[in-house]
mmCIF file of C-alpha atoms in Angstrom:
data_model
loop_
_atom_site.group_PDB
_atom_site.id
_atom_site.type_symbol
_atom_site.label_atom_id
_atom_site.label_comp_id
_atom_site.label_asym_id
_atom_site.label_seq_id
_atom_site.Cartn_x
_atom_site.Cartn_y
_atom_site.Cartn_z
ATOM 1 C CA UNK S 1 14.234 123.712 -189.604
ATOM 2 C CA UNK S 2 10.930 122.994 -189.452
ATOM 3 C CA UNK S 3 9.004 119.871 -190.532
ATOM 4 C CA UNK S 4 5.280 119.924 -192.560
ATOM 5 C CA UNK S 5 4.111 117.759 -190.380
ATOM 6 C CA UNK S 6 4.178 118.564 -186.537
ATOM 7 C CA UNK S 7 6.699 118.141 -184.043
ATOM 8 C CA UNK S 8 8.469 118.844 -181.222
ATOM 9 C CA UNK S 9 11.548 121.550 -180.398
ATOM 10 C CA UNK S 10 14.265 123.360 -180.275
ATOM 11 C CA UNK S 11 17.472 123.969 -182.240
ATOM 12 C CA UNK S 12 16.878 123.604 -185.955
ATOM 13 C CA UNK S 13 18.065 120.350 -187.033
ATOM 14 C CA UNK S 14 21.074 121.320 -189.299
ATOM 15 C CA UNK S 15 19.776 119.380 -192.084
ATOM 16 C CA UNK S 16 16.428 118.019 -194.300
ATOM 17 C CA UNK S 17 15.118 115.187 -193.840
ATOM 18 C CA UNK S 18 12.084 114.058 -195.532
ATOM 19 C CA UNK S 19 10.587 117.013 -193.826
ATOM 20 C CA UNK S 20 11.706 120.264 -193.488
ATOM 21 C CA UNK S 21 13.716 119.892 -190.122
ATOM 22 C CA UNK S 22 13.758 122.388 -186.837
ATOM 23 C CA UNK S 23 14.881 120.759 -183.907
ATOM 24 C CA UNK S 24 14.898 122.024 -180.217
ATOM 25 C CA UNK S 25 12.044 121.488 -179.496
ATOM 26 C CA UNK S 26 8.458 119.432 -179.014
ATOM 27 C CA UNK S 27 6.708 121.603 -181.467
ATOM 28 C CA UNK S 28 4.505 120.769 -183.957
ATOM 29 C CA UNK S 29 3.723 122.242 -187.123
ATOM 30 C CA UNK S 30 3.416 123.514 -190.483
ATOM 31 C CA UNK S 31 6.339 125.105 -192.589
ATOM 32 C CA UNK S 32 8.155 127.056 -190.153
ATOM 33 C CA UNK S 33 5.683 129.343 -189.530
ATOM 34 C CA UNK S 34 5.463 130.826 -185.984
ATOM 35 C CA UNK S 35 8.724 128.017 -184.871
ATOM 36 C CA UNK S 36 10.977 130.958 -184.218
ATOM 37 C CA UNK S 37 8.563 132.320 -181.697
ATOM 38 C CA UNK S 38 8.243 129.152 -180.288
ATOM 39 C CA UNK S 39 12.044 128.498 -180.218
ATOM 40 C CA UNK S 40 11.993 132.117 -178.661
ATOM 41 C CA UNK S 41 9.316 131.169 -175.749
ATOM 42 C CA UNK S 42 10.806 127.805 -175.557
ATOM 43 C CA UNK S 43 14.021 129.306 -173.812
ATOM 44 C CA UNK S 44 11.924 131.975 -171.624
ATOM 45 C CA UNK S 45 9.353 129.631 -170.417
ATOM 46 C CA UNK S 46 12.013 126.420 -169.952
ATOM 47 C CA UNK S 47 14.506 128.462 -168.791
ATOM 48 C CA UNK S 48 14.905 127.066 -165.666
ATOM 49 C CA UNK S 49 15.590 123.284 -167.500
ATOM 50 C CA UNK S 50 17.848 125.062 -169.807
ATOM 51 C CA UNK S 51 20.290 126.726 -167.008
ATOM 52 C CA UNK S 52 20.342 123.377 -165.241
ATOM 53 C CA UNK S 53 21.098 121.211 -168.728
ATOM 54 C CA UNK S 54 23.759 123.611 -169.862
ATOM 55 C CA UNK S 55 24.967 123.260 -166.261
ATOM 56 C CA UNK S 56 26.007 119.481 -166.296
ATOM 57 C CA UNK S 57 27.010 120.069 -169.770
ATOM 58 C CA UNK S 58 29.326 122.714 -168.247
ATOM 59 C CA UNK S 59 30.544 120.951 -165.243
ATOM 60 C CA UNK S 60 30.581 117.595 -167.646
ATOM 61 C CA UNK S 61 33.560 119.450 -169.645
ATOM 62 C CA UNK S 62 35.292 121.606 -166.833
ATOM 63 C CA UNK S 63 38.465 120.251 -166.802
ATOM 64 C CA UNK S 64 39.180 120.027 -170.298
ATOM 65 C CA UNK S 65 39.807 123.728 -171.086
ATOM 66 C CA UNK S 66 37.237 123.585 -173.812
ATOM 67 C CA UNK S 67 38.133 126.441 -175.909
ATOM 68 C CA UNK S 68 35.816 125.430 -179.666
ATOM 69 C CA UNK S 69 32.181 124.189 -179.139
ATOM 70 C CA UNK S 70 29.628 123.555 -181.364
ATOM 71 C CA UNK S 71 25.609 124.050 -180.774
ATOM 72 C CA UNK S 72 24.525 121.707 -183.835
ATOM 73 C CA UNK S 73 21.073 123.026 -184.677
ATOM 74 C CA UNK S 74 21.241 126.211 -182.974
ATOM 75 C CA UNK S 75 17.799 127.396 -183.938
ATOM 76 C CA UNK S 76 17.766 131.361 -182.661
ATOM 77 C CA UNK S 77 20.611 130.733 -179.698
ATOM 78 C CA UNK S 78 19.392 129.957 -176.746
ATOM 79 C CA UNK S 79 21.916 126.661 -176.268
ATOM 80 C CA UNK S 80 24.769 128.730 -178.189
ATOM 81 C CA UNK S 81 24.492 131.683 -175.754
ATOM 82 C CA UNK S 82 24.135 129.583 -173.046
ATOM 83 C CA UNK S 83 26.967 128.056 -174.014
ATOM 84 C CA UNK S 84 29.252 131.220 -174.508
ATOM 85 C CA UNK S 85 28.389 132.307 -171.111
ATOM 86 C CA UNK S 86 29.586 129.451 -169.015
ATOM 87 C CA UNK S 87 32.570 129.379 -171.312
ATOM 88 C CA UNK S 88 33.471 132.762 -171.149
ATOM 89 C CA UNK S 89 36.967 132.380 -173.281
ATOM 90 C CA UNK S 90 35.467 129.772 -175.819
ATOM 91 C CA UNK S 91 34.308 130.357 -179.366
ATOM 92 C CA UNK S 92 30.568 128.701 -180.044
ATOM 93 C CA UNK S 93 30.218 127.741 -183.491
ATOM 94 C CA UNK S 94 25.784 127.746 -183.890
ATOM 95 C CA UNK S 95 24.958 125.648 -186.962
ATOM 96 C CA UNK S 96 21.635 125.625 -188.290
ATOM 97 C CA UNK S 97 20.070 125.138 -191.690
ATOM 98 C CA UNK S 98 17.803 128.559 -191.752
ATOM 99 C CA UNK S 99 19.203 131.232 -192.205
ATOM 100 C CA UNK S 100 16.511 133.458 -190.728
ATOM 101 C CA UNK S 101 17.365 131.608 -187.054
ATOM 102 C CA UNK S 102 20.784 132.209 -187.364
ATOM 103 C CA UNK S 103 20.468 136.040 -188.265
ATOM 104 C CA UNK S 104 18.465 136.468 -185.131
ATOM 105 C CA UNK S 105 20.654 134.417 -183.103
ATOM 106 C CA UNK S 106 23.878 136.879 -184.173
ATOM 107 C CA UNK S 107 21.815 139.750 -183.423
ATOM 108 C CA UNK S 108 21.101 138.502 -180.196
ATOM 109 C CA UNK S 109 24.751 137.703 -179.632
ATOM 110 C CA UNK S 110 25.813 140.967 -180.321
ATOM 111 C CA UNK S 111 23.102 142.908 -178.552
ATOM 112 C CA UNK S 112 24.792 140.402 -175.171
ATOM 113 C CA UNK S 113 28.330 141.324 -176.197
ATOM 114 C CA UNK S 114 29.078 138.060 -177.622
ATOM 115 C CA UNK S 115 29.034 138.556 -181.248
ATOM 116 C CA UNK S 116 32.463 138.161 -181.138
ATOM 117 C CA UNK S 117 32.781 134.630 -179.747
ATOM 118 C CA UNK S 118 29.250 133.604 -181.231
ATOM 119 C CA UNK S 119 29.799 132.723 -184.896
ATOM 120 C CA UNK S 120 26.719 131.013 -186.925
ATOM 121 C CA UNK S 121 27.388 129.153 -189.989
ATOM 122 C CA UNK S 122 24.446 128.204 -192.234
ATOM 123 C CA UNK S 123 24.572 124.438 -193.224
ATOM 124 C CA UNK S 124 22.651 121.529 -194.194
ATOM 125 C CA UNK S 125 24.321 118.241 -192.417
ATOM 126 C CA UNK S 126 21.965 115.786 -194.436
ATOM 127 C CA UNK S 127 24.206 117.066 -197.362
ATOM 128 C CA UNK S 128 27.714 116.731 -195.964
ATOM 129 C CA UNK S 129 29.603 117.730 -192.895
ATOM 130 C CA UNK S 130 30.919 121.557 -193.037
ATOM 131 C CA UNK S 131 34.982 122.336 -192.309
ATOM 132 C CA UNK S 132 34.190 123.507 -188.946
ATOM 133 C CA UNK S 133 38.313 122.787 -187.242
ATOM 134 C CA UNK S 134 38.913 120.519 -184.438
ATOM 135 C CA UNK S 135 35.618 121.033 -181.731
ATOM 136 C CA UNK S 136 35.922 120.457 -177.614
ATOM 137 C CA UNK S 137 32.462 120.400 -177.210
ATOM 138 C CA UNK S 138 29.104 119.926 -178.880
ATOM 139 C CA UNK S 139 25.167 120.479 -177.750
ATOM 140 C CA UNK S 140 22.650 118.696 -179.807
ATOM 141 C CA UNK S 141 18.988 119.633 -178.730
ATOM 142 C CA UNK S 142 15.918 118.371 -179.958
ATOM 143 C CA UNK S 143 18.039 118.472 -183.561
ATOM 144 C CA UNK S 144 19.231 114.737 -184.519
ATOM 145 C CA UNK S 145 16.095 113.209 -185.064
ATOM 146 C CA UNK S 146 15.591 115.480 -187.632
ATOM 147 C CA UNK S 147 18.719 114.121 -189.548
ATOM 148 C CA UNK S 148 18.030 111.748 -192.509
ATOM 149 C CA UNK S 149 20.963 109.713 -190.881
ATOM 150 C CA UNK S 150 21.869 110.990 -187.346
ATOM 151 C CA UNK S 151 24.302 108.045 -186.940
ATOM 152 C CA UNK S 152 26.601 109.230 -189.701
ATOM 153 C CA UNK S 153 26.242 112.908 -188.361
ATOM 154 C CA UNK S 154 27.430 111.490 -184.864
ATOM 155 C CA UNK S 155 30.522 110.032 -186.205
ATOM 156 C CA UNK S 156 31.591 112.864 -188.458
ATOM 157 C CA UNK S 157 30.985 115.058 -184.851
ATOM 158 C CA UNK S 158 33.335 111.871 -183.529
ATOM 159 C CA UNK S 159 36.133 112.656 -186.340
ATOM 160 C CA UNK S 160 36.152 116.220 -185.208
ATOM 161 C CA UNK S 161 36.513 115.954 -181.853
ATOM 162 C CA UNK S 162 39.548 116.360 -179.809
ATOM 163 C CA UNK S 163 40.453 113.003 -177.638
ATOM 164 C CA UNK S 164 38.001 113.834 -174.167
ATOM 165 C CA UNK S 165 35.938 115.868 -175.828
ATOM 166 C CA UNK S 166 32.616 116.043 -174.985
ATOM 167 C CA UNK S 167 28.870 115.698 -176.814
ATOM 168 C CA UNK S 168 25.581 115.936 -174.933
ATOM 169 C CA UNK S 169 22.463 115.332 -176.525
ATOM 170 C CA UNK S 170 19.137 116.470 -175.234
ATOM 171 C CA UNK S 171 16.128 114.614 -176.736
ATOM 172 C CA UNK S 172 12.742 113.349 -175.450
ATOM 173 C CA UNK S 173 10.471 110.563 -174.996
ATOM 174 C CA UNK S 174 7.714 111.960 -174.692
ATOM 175 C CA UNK S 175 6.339 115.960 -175.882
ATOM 176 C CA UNK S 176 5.134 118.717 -173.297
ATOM 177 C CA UNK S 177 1.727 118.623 -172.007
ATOM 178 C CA UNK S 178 -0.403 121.592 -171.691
ATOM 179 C CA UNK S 179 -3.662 120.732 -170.879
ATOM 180 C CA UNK S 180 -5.770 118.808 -168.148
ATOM 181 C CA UNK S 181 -7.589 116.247 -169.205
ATOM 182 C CA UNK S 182 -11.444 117.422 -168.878
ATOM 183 C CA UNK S 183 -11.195 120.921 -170.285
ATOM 184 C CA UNK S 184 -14.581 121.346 -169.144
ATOM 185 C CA UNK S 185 -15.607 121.438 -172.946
ATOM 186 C CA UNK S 186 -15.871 119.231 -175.825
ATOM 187 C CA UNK S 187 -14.667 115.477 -175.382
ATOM 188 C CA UNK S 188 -12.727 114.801 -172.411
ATOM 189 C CA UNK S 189 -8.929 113.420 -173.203
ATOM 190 C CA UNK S 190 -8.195 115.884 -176.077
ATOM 191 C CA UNK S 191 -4.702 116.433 -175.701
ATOM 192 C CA UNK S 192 -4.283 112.264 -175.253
ATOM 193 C CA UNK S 193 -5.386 111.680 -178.552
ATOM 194 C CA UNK S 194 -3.604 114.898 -180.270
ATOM 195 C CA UNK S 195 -1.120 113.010 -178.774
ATOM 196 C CA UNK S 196 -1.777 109.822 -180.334
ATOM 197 C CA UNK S 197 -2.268 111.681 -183.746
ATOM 198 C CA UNK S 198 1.039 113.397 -183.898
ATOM 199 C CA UNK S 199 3.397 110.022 -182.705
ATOM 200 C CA UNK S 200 1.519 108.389 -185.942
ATOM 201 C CA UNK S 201 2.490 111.820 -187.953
ATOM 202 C CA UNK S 202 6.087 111.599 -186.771
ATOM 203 C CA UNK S 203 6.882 108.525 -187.096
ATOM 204 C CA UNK S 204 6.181 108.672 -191.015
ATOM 205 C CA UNK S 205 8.536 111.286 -191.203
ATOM 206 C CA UNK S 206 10.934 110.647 -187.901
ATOM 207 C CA UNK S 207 11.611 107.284 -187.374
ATOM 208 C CA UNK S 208 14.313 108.002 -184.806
ATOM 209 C CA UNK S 209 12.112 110.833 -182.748
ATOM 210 C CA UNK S 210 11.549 109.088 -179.383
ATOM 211 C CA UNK S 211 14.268 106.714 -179.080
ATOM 212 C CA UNK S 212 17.264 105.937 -177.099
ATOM 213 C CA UNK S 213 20.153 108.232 -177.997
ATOM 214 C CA UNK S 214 23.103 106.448 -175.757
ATOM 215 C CA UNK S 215 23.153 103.253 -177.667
ATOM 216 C CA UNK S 216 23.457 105.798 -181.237
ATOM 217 C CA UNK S 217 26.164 107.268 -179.514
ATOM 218 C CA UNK S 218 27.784 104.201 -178.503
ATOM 219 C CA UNK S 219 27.438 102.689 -182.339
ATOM 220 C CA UNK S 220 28.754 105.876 -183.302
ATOM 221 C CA UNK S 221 32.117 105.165 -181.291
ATOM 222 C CA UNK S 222 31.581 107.858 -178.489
ATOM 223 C CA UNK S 223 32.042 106.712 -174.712
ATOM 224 C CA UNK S 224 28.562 107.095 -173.103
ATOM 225 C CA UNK S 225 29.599 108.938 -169.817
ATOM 226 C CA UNK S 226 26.281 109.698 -168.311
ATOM 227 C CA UNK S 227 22.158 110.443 -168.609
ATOM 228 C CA UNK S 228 20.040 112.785 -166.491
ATOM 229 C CA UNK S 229 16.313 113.346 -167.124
ATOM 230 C CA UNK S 230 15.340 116.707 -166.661
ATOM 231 C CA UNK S 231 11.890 116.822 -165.339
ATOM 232 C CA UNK S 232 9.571 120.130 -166.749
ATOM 233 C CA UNK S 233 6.722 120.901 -164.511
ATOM 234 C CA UNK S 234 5.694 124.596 -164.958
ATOM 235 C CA UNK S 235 3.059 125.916 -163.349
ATOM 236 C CA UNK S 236 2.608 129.417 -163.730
ATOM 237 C CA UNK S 237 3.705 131.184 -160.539
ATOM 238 C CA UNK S 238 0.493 133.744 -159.313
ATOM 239 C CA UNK S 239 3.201 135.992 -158.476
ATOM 240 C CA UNK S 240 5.057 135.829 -161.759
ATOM 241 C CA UNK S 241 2.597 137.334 -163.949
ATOM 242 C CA UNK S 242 5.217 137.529 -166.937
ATOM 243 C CA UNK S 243 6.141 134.456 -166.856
ATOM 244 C CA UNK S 244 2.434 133.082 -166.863
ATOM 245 C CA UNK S 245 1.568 135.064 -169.556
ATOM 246 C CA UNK S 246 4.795 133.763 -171.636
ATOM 247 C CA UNK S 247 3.633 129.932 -170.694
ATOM 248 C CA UNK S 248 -0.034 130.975 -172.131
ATOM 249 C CA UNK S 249 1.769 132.632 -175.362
ATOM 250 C CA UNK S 250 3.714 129.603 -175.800
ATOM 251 C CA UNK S 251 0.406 127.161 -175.438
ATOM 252 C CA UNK S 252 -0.903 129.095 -178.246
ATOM 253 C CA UNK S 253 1.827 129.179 -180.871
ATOM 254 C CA UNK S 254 2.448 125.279 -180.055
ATOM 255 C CA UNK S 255 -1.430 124.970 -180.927
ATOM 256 C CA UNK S 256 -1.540 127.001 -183.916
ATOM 257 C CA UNK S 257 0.915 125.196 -185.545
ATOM 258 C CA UNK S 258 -0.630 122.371 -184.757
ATOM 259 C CA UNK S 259 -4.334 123.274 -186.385
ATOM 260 C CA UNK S 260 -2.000 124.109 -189.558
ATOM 261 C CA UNK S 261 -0.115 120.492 -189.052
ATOM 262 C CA UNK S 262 -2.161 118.269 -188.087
ATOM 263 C CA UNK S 263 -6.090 119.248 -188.033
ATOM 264 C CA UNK S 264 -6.657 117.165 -190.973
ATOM 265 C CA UNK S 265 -6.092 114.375 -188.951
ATOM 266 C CA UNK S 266 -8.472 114.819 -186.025
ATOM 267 C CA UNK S 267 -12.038 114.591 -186.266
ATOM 268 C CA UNK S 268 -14.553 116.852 -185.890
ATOM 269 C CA UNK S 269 -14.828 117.285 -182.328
ATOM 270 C CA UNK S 270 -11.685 117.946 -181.421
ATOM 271 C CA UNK S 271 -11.245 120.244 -184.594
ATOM 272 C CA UNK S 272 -14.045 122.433 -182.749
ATOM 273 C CA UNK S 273 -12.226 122.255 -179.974
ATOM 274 C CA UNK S 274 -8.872 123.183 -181.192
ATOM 275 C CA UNK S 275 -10.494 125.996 -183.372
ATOM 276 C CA UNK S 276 -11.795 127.414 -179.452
ATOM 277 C CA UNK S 277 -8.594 126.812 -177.858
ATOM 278 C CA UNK S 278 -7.033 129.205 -180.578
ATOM 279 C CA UNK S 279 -9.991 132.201 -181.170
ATOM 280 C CA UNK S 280 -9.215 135.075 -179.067
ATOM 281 C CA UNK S 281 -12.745 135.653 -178.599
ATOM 282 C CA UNK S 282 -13.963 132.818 -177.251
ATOM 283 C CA UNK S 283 -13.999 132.194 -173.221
ATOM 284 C CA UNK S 284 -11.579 129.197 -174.218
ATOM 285 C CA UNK S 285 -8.732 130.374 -175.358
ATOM 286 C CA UNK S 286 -5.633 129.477 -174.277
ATOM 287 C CA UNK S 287 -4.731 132.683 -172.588
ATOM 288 C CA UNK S 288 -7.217 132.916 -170.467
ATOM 289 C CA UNK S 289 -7.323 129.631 -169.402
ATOM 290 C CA UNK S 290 -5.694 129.453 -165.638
ATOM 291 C CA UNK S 291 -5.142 125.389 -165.639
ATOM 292 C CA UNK S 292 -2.573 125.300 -168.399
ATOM 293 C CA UNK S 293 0.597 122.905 -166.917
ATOM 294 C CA UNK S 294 3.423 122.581 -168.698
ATOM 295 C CA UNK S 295 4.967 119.480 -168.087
ATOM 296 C CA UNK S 296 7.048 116.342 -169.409
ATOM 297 C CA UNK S 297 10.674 115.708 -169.754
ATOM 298 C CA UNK S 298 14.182 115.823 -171.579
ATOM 299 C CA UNK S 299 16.880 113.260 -171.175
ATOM 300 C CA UNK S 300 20.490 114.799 -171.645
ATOM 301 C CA UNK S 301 22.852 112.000 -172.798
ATOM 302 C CA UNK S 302 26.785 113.103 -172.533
ATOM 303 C CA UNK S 303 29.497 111.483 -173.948
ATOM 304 C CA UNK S 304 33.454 111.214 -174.041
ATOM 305 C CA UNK S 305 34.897 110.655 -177.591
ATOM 306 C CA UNK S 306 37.887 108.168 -175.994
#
């Protein structure tokens, strides 16, 4: 799902809000357009914070023979397939309210040799809770704030979780950073107040985007077990050429949708310097920029249902 406005990533949210909702991720944006590249890039470019968050959420749930888990707002797979491959006799159930996300994420599955234990089931959770059977485990990222009432979600997941089973939400406090401060053009601090401009847009449209997901959980009757904050700081490897260019591809499409989101909102300047950012001809654009630095953080919350 992805919101008019402009916002951050991964997984679509598996319901509508007052905006249309995406999750996973940190992205902003308009309509949709471009998020399942971004979802895409998202898992290349992060993937070393995604093998280490599916990790914990592995080792979290080890002993408990987790044989049904959930990825709620599953987006195009990267969490679900994750998922299937450090549970290698589980079935993932990948909810998500697009249907376009989903049909890339079974073709994905499939092309791994997982489309038999990778099953994606289109739903909107801001309209009811789907008959999904009894679950072991469920991944939530960057997909609850999206929710017109995550708490209710949280306690329907509750109702249909085994005794010990596990959730783990992944959130954030604060989006990815791409940019140094003095870009050497236009006004210095551009990305601080594009910051600035999208918290204001979000918080119209996400009130809970931002804040603390163990006490929800708690309210929600689950048994906070643990939090980790996963610390991103990406920057590109000379000797990983692929991998640099994937980080520049990924500045771009975060940007576009952001001069389709949110570039009514900025003033002039920084308009002009967004529009040079994004035009392949000018010496400024993203790609061939070599001081782009990914950084910033996700917090992983886990939790027991007792």
């Amino acid at each position: 799902m992805t919101n008019t406005h402009a916002h951050g990533h991964h997984g679509h949210a598996a319901g509508h809000h007052s905006h249309d909702s995406h999750g996973s991720h940190d992205s902003p944006g308009a309509a949709g357009e471009g998020m399942t590249d971004l979802l895409e890039l998202d898992g290349e470019v992060l993937q070393d914070y995604w093998s280490a968050a599916l990790d914990w959420v592995r080792d979290a749930a080890a002993e408990s023979g987790a044989r049904r888990l959930l990825d709620l707002g599953a987006g195009t797979g990267t969490g679900a397939i994750g998922l299937a491959r450090r549970f290698p006799v589980a079935e993932v159930i990948a909810v998500d309210v697009e249907p376009g996300s989903l049909e890339l994420l079974r073709d994905k599955a499939a092309g791994l040799g997982l489309g038999d234990r990778v099953r994606a089931v289109a739903a909107n959770l801001d309209e009811g809770w789907p008959d999904l059977g009894v679950l072991d485990v469920t991944w939530a990222s960057m997909s609850l704030h999206h929710l017109a009432d995550p708490g209710r979600v949280l306690g329907e997941v509750l109702a249909a979780t085994r005794p010990g089973g596990v959730i783990a939400v992944a959130e954030f406090a604060e989006q990815l950073r791409f940019l140094p401060d003095n870009l050497g053009f236009g006004r210095p601090g551009f990305e601080d107040r594009v910051a600035s401009v999208r918290a204001a847009a979000h918080a119209e449209v996400m009130p809970t985007l931002g804040s603390e997901w163990a006490p929800r959980l708690a309210d929600a009757g689950w048994e906070v077990t643990g939090e980790r904050e996963f610390v991103i700081d990406l920057r590109p490897p000379a000797d990983s050429p692929g991998r640099a260019a994937n980080a520049g591809e990924y500045a771009r499409v975060w940007f576009d949708r952001l001069s389709r989101g949110l570039a009514d909102r900025l003033d002039s300047g920084d308009v002009a310097t967004l529009d040079a950012l994004l035009d392949r001809d000018s010496p400024q654009f993203l790609l061939k920029r070599g001081d782009l630095w990914l950084h910033g953080s996700r917090t992983v919350t886990l939790a027991r249902r007792p």
